[in-house]
Backbone as CSV, one residue per row, in Angstrom:
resi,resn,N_x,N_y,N_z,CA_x,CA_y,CA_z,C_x,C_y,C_z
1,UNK,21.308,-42.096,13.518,20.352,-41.010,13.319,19.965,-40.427,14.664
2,UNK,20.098,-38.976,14.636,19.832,-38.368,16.185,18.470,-37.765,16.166
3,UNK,17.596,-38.693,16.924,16.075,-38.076,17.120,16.228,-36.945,17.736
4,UNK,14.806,-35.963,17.399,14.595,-34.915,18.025,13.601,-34.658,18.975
5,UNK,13.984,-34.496,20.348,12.975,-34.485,21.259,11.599,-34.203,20.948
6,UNK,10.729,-34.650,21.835,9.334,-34.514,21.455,9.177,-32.801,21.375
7,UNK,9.571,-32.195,22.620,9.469,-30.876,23.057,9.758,-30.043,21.764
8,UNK,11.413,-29.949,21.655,11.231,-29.199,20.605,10.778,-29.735,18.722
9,UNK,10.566,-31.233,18.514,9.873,-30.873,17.634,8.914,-30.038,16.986
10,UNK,7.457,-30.455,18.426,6.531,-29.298,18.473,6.854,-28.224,18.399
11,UNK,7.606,-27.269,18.953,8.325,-26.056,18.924,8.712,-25.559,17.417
12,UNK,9.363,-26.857,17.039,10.107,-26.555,15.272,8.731,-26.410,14.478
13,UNK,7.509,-27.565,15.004,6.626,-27.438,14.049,5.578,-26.632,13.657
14,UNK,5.531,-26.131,14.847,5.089,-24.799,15.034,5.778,-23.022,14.696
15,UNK,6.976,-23.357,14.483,7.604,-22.135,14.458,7.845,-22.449,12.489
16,UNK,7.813,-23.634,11.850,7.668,-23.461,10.888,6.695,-22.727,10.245
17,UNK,5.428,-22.809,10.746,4.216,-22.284,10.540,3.859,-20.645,10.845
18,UNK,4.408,-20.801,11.765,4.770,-19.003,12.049,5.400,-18.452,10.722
19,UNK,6.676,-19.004,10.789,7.679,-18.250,10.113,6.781,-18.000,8.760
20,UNK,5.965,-19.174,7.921,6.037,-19.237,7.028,4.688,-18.326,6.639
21,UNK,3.543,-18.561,7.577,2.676,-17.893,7.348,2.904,-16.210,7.510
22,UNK,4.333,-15.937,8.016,4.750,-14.549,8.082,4.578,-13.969,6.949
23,UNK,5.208,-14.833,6.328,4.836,-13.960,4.772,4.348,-13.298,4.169
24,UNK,2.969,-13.676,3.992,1.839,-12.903,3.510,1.960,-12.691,1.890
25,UNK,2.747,-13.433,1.228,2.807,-13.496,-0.181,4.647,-13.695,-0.444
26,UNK,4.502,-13.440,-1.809,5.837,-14.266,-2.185,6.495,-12.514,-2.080
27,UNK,7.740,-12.617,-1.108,8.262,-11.476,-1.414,8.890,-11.174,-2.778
28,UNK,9.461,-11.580,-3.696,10.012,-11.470,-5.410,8.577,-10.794,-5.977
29,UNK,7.508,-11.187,-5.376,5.939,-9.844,-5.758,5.936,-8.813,-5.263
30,UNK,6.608,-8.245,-4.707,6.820,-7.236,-3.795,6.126,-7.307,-2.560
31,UNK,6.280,-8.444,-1.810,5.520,-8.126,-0.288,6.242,-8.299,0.268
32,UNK,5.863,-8.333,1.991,6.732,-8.138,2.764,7.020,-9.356,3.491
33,UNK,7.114,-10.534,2.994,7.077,-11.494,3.636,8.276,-12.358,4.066
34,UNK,8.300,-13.344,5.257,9.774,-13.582,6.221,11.082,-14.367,5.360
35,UNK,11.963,-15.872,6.254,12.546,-16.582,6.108,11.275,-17.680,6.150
36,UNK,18.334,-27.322,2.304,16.986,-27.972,1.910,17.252,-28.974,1.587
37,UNK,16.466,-29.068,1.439,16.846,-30.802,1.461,15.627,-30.691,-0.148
38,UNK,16.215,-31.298,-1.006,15.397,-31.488,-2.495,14.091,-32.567,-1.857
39,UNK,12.823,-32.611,-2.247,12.156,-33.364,-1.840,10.993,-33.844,-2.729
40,UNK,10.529,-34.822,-2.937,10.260,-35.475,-3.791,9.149,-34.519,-5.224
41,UNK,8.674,-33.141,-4.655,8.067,-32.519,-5.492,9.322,-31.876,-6.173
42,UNK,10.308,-31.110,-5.789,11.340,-30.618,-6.037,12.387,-31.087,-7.551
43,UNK,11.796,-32.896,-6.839,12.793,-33.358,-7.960,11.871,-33.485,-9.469
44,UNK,10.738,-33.206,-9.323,10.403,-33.422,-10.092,10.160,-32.096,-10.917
45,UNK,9.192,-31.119,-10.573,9.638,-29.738,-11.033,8.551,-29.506,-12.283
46,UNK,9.080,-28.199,-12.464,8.451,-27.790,-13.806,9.030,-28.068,-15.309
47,UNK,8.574,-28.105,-16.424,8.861,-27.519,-17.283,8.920,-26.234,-18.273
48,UNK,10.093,-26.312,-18.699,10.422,-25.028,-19.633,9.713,-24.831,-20.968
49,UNK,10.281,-24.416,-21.909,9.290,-24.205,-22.879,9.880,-25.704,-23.774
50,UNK,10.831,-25.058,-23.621,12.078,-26.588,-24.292,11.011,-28.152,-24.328
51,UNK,10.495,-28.095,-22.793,10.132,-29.428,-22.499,10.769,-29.881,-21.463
52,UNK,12.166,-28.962,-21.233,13.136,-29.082,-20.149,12.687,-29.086,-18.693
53,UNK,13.035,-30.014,-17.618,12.829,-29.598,-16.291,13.760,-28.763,-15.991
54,UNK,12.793,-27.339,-14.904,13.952,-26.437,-14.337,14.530,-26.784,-13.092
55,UNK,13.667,-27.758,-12.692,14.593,-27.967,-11.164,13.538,-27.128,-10.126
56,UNK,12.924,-26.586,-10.522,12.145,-26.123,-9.550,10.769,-26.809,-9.370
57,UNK,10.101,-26.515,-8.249,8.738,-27.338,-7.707,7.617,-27.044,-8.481
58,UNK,6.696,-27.707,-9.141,5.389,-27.435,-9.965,4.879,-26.792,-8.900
59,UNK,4.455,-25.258,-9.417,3.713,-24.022,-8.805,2.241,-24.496,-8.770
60,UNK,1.533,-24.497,-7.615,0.055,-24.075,-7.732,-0.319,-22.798,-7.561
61,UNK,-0.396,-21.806,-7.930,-0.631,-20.287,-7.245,-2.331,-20.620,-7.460
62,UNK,-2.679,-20.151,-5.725,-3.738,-19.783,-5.394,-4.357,-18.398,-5.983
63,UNK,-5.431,-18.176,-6.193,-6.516,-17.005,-6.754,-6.644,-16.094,-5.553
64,UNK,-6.332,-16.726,-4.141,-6.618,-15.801,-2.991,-6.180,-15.079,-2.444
65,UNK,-6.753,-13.620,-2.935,-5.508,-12.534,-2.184,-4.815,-12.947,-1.199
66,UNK,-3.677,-12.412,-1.135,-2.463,-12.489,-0.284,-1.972,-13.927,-0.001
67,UNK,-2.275,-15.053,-0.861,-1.989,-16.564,-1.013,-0.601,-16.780,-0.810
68,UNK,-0.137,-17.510,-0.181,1.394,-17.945,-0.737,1.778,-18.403,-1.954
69,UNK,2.928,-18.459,-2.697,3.284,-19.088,-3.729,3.215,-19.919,-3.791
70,UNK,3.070,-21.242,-4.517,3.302,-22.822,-4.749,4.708,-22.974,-4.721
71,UNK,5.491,-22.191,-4.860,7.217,-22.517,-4.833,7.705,-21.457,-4.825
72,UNK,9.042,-21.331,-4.383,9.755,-19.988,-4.921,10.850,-20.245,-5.744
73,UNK,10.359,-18.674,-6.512,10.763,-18.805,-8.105,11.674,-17.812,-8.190
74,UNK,12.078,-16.866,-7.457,13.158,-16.037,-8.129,14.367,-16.446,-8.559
75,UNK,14.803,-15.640,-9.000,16.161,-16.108,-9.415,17.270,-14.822,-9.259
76,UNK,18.436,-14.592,-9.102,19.371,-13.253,-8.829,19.779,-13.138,-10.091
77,UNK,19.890,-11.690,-11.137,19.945,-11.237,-12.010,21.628,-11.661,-11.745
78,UNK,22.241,-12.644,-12.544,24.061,-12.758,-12.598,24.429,-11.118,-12.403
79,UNK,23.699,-10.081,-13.153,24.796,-8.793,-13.045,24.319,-7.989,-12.058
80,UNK,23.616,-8.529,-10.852,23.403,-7.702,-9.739,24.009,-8.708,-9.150
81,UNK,24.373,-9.967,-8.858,25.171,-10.733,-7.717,26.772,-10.077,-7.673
82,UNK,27.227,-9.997,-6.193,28.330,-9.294,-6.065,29.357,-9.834,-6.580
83,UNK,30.432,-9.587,-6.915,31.574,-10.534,-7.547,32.893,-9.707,-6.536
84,UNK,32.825,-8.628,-5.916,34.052,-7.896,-5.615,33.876,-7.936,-4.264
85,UNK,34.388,-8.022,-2.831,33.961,-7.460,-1.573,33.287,-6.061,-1.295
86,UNK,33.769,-5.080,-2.202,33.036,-4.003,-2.163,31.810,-3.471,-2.474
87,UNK,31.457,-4.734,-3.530,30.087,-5.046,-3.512,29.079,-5.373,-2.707
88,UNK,29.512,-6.183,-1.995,28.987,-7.651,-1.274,28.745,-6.357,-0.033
89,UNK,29.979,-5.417,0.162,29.767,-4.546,1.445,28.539,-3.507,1.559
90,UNK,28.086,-3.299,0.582,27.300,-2.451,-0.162,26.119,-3.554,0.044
91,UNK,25.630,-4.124,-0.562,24.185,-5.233,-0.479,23.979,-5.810,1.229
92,UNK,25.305,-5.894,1.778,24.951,-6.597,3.232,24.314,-5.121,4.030
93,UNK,24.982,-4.098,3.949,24.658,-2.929,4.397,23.285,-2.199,4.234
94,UNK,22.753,-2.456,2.872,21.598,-2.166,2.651,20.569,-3.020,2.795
95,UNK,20.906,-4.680,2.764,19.967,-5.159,3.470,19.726,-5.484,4.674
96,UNK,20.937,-4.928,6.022,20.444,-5.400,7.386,19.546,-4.412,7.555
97,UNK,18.780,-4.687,8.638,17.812,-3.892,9.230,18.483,-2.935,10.310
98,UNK,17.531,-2.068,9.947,17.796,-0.515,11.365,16.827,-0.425,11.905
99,UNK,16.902,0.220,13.011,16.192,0.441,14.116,15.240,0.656,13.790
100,UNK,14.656,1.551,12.362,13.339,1.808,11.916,12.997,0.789,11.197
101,UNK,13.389,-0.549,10.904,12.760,-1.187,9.924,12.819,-2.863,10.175
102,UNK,12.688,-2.874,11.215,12.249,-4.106,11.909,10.711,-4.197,12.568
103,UNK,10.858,-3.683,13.591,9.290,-3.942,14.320,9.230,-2.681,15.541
104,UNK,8.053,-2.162,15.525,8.158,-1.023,16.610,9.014,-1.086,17.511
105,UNK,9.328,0.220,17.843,10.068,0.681,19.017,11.433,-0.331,19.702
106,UNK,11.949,-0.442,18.465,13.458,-0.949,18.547,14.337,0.187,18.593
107,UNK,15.425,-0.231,19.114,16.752,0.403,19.448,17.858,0.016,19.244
108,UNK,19.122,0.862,18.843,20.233,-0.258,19.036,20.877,-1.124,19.986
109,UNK,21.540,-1.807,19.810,21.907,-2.700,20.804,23.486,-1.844,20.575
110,UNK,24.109,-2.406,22.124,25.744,-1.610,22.005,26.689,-2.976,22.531
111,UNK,27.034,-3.522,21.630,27.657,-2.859,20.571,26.185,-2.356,18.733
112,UNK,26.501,-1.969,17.978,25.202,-2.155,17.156,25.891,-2.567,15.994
113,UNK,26.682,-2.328,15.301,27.069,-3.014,14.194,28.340,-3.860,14.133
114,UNK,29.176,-4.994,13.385,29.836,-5.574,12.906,30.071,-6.382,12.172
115,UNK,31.226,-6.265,11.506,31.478,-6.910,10.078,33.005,-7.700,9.905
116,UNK,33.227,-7.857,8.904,34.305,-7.931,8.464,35.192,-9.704,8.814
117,UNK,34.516,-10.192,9.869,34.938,-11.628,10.496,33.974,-12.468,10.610
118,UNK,34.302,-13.690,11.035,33.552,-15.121,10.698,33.828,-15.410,11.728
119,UNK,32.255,-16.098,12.676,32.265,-17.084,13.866,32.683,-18.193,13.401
120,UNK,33.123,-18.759,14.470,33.965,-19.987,14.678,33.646,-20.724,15.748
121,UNK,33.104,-22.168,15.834,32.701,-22.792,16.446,33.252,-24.260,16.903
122,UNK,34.493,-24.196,17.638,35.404,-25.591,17.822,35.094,-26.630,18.709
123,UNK,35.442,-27.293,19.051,34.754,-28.686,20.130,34.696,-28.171,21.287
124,UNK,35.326,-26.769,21.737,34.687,-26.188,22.767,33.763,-25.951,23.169
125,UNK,33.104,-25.924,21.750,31.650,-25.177,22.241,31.996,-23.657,22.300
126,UNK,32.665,-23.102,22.247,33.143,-21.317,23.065,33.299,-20.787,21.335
127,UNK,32.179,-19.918,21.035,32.470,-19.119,20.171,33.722,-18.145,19.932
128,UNK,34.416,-18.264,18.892,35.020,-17.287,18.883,35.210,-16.849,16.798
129,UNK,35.891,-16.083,16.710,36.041,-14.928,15.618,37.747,-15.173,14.995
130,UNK,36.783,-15.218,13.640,38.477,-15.317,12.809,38.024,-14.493,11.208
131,UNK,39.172,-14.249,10.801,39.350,-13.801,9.395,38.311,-14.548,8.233
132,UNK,37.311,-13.760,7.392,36.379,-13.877,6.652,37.079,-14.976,5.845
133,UNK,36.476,-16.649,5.774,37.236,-17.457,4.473,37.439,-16.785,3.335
134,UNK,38.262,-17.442,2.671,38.533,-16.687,1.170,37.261,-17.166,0.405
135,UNK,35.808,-18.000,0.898,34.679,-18.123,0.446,34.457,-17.270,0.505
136,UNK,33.918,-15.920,1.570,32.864,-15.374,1.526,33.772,-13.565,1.186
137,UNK,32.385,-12.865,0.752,33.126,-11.424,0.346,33.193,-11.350,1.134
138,UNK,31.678,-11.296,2.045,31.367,-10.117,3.533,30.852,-10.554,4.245
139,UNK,30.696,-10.556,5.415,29.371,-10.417,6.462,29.415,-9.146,7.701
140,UNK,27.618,-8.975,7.690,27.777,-7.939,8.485,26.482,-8.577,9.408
141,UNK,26.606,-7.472,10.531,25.731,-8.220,11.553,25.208,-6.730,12.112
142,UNK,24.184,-6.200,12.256,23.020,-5.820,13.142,22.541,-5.904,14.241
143,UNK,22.294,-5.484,15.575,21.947,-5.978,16.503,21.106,-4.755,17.290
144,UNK,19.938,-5.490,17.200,18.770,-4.236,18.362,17.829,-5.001,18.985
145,UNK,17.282,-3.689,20.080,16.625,-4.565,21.007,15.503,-3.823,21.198
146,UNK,14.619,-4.275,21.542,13.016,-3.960,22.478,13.082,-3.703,23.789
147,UNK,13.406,-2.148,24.236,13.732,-1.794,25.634,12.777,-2.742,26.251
148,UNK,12.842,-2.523,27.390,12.541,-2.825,28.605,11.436,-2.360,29.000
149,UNK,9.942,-2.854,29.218,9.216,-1.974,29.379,7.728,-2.431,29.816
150,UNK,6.858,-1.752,30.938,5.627,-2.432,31.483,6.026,-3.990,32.230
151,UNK,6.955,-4.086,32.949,7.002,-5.420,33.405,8.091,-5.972,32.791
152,UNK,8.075,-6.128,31.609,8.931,-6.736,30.307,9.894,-6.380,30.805
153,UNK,11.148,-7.565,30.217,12.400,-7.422,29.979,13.004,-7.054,28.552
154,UNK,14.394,-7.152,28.455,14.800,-6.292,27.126,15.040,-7.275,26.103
155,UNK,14.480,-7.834,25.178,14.583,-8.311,24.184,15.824,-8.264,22.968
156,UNK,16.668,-8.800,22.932,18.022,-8.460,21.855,17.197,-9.542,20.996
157,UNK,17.512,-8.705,19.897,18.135,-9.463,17.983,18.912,-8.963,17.291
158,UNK,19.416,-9.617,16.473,20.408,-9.632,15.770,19.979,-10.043,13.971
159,UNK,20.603,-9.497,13.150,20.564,-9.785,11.632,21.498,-9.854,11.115
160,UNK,21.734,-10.805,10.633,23.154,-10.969,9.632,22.907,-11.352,8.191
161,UNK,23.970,-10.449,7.454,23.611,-10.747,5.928,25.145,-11.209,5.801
162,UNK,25.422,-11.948,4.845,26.765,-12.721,4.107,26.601,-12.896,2.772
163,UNK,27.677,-12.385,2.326,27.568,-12.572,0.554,28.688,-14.064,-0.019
164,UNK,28.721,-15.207,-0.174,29.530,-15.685,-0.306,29.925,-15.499,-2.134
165,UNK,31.074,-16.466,-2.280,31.418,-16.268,-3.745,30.635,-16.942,-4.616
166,UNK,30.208,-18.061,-3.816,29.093,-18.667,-4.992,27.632,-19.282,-3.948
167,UNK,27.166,-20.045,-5.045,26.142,-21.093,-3.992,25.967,-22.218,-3.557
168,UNK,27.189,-23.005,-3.604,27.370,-23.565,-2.961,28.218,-23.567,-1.758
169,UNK,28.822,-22.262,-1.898,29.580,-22.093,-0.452,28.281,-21.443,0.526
170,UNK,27.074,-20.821,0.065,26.281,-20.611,0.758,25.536,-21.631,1.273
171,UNK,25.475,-22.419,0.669,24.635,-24.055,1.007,24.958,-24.672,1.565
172,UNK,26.804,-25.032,2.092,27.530,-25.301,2.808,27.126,-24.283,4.098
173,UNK,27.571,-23.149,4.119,26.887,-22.722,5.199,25.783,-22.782,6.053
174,UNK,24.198,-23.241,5.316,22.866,-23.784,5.888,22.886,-25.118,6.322
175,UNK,23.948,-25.844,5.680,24.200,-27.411,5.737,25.307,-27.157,7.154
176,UNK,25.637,-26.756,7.313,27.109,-26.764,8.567,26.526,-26.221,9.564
177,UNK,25.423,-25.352,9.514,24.196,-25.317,10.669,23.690,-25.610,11.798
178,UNK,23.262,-26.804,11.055,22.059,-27.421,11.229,23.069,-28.520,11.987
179,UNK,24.312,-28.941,11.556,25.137,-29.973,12.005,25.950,-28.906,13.424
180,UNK,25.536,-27.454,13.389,26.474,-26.947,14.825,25.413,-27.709,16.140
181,UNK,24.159,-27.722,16.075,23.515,-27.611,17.262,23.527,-28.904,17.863
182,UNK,24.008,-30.035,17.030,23.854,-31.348,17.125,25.363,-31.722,18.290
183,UNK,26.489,-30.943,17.404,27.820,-31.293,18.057,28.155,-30.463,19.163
184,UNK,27.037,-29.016,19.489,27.318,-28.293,20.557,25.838,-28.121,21.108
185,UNK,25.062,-28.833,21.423,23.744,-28.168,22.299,23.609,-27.192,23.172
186,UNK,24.784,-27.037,23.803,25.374,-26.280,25.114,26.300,-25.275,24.546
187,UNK,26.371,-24.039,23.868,27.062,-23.295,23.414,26.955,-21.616,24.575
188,UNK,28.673,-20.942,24.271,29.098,-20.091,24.724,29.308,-19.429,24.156
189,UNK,28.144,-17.316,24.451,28.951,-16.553,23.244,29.723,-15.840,23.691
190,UNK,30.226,-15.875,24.912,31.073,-14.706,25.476,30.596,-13.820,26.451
191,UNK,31.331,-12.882,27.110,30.234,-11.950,27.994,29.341,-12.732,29.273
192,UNK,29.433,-14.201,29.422,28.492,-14.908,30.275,27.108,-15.081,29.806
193,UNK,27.133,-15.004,28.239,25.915,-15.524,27.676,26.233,-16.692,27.265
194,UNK,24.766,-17.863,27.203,25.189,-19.141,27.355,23.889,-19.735,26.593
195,UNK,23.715,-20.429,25.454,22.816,-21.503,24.736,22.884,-22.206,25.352
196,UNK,21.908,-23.308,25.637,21.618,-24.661,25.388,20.237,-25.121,25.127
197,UNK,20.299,-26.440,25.030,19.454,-27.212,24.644,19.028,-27.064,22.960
198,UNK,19.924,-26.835,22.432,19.785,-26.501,21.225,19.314,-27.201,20.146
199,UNK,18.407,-26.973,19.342,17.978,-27.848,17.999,17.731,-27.535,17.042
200,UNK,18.385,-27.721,16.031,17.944,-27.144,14.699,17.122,-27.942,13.666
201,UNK,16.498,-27.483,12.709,15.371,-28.144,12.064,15.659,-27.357,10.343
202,UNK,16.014,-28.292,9.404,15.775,-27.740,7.995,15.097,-27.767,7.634
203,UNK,14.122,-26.752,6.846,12.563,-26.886,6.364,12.846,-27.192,4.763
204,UNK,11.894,-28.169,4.563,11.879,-29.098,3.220,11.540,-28.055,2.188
205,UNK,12.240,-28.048,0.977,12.217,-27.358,-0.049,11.028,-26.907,0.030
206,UNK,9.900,-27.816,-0.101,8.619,-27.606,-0.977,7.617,-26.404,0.297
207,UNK,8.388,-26.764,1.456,7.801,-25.539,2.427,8.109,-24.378,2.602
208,UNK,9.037,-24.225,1.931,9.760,-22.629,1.999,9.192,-21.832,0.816
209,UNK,8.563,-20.626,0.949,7.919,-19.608,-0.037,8.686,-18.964,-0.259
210,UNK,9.749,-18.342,0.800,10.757,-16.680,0.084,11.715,-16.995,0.373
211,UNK,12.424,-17.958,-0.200,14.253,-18.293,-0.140,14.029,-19.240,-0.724
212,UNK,15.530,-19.939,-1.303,16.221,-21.358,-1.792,16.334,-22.447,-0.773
213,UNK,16.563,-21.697,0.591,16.813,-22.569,1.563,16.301,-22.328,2.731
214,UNK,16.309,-22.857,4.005,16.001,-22.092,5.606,15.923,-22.799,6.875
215,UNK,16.487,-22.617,7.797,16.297,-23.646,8.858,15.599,-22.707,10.175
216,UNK,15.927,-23.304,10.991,15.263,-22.819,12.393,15.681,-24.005,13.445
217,UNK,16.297,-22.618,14.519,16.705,-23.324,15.907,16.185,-22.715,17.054
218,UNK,16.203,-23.039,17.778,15.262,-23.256,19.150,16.183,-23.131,20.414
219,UNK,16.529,-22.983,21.396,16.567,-23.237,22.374,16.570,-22.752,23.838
220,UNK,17.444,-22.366,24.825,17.024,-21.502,25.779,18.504,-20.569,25.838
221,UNK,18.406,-19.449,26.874,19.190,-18.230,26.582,19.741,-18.150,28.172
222,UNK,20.315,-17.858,29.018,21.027,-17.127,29.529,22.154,-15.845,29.618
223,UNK,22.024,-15.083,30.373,22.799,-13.804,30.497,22.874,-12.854,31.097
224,UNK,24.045,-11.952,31.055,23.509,-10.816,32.387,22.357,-10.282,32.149
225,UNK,21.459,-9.766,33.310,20.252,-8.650,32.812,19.625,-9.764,32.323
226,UNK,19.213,-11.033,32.200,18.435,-11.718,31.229,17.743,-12.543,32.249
227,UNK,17.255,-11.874,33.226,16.715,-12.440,34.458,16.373,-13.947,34.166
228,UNK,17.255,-14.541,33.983,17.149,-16.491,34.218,16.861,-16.734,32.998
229,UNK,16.267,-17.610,33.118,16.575,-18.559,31.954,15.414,-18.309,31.000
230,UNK,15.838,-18.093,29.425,14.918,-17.648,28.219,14.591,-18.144,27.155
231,UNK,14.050,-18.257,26.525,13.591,-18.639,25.159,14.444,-17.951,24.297
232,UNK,15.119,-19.031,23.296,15.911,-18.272,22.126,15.315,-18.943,20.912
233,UNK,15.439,-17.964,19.650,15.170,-18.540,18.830,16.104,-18.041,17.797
234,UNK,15.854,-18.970,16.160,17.192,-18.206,15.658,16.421,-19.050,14.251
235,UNK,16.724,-18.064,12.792,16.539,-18.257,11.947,17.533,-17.953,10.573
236,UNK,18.014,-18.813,10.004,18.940,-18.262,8.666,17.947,-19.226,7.779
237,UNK,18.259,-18.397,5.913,17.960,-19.149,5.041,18.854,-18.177,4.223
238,UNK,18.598,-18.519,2.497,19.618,-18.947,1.591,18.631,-18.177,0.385
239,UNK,19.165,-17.049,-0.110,18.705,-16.652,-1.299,19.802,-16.393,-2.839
240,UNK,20.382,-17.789,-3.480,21.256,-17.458,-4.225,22.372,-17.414,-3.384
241,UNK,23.490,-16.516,-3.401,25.092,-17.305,-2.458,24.878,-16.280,-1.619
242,UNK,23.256,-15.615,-1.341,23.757,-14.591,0.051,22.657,-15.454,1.219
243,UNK,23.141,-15.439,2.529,22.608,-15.871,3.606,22.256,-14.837,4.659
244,UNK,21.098,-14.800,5.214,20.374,-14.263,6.210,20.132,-14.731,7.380
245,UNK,20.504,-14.102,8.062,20.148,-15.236,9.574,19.645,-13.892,10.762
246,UNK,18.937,-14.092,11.542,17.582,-13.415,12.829,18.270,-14.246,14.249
247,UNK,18.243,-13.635,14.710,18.561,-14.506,16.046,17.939,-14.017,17.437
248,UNK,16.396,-14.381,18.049,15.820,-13.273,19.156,16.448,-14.118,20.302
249,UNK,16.862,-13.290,21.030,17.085,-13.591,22.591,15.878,-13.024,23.443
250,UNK,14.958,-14.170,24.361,13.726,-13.776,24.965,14.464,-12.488,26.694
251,UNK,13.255,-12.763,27.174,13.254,-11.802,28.382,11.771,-11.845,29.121
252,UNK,12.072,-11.586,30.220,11.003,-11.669,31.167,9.740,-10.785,30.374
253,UNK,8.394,-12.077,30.668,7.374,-11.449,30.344,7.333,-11.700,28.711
254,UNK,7.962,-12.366,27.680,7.661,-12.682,26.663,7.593,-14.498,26.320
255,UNK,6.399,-14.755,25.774,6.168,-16.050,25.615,7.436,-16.247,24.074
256,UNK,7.084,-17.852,23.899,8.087,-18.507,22.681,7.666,-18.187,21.228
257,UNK,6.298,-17.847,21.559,5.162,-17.585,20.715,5.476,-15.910,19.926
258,UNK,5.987,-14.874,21.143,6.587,-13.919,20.363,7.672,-13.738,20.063
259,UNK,8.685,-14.402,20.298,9.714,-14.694,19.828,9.385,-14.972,18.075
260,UNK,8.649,-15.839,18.600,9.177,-16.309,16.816,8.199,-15.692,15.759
261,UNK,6.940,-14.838,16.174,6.498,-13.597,15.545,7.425,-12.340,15.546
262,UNK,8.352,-12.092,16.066,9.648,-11.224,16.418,10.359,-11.238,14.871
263,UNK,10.886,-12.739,15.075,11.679,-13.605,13.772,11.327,-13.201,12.470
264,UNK,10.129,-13.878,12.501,9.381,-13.995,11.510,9.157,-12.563,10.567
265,UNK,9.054,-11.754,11.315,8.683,-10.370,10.965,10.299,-10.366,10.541
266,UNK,11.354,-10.231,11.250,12.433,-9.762,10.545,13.141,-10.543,9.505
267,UNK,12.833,-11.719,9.595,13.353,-12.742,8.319,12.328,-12.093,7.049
268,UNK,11.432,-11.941,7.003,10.713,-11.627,6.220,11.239,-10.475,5.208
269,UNK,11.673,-9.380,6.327,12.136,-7.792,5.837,13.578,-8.186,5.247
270,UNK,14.286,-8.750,6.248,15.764,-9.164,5.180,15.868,-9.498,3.461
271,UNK,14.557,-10.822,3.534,15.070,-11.437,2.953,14.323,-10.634,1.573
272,UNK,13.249,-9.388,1.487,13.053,-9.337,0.473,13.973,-8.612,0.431
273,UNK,14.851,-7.440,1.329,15.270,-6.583,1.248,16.733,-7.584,-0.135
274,UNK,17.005,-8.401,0.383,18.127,-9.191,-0.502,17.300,-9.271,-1.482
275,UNK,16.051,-9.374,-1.721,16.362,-9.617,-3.580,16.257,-8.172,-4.225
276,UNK,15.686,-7.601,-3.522,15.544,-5.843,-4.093,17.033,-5.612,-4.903
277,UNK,18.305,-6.235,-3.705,19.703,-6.093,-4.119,19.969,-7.137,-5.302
278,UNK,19.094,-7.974,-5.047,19.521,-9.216,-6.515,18.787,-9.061,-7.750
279,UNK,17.704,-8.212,-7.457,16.789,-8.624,-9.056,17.164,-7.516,-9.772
């Protein structure tokens, strides 16, 4: 069993709390709120009318405006989930974020969009790009930044939506994760940008309000223009077989603290934006 440093625990346990209090209600209610392991409320669940357990967590819903949910309950309408790639191209497209619909005074990043291929992550450590598995329809990826500005350095993020064929190839994906940061702490994306110290953290069923699934990783950033060494943070979760993932790269003059209010805000917008496409 591989413990997790003291450092970034705190970090994880705290950025859980961010993320989650991002919310501000259950997005499937229509709000605007952010981004498993089954766990002992989970297994136990509700019942149906039957008498049946659904598998899902006994709801407490609070009376207090803007409360979180006791669980999340949506579910993807079977005849809105994509079945064709041309589908899947269509839902990833409409749910990444644009420049207007993330967080003030974003811009694109250049390159700004891509699709069509799957990272690949070998004992190198050295990212690289291959042909979409015959799992997934699509993925597309997003990328903008927070000029440069008053002191500040330039802030990059990134959004990625993926439609796989089912859900468990999406679950495989949140599960294969969480196991990259462990076998590469020290990762390379190209260009002379450089991860490390990397850690990822899966948040327990019963803590997640607006997805099926969700993790969160942590660590520091290097790169050109990225005056030394930065705070990275990075978020995917799991709504039905499509996956969402946020990824902020820090910059001079921003604490860890906005980073993951950065996140938070855009996991939030994705992920209702995906059920708008599912319900």
């Amino acid at each position: 069993m591989k413990l997790m440093p003291v450092g970034t625990r705190t970090v994880a346990v705290a950025a859980a709390g961010v993320l989650l209090a991002g919310c501000g209600g259950s997005a499937s209610k229509g709000g605007d709120g952010p981004d498993p392991k089954p766990s002992g409320s989970a297994k136990q669940g509700s019942r149906a009318a039957d008498g049946k357990k659904t598998g899902k967590p006994d709801a407490k819903e609070s009376t207090l405006p803007g409360a979180l949910p006791g669980a999340y309950e949506f579910t993807p309408n079977p005849a809105r989930v994509p079945k064709s790639a041309d589908r899947a191209r269509k839902l990833t497209r409409s749910a990444a974020l644009g420049e207007a619909d993330w967080t003030a005074g974003m811009v694109r990043h250049a390159p700004y969009e891509s699709g069509g291929s799957w990272p690949v992550l070998p004992d190198s450590c050295v990212w690289t790009r291959s042909a979409l598995p015959s799992g997934v329809l699509d993925s597309f990826t997003r990328r903008l930044d927070i000029p440069a500005r008053d002191g500040r350095g330039r802030v990059q993020g990134a959004v990625t939506v993926t439609v796989h064929r089912s859900v468990a190839g999406a679950d495989r994906e949140i599960k294969d994760t969480v196991q990259e940061s462990f076998r590469c702490p020290r990762q390379e994306l190209g260009g002379g940008q450089r991860l490390s110290g990397l850690m990822s953290l899966q948040f327990d069923q019963k803590d997640v309000r607006n997805a099926d699934a969700s993790l969160f990783e942590a660590g520091k950033y290097t790169g050109p223009e990225s005056g030394g060494i930065q705070d990275y943070v990075w978020t995917k979760s799991r709504i039905g077989p499509v996956t969402t993932a946020v990824s902020v790269k820090g910059a001079k003059g921003y604490q860890n603290s906005d980073l993951l209010r950065i996140a938070a805000e855009g996991g939030a917008k994705v992920l209702y934006r995906v059920e708008l496409e599912l319900k």
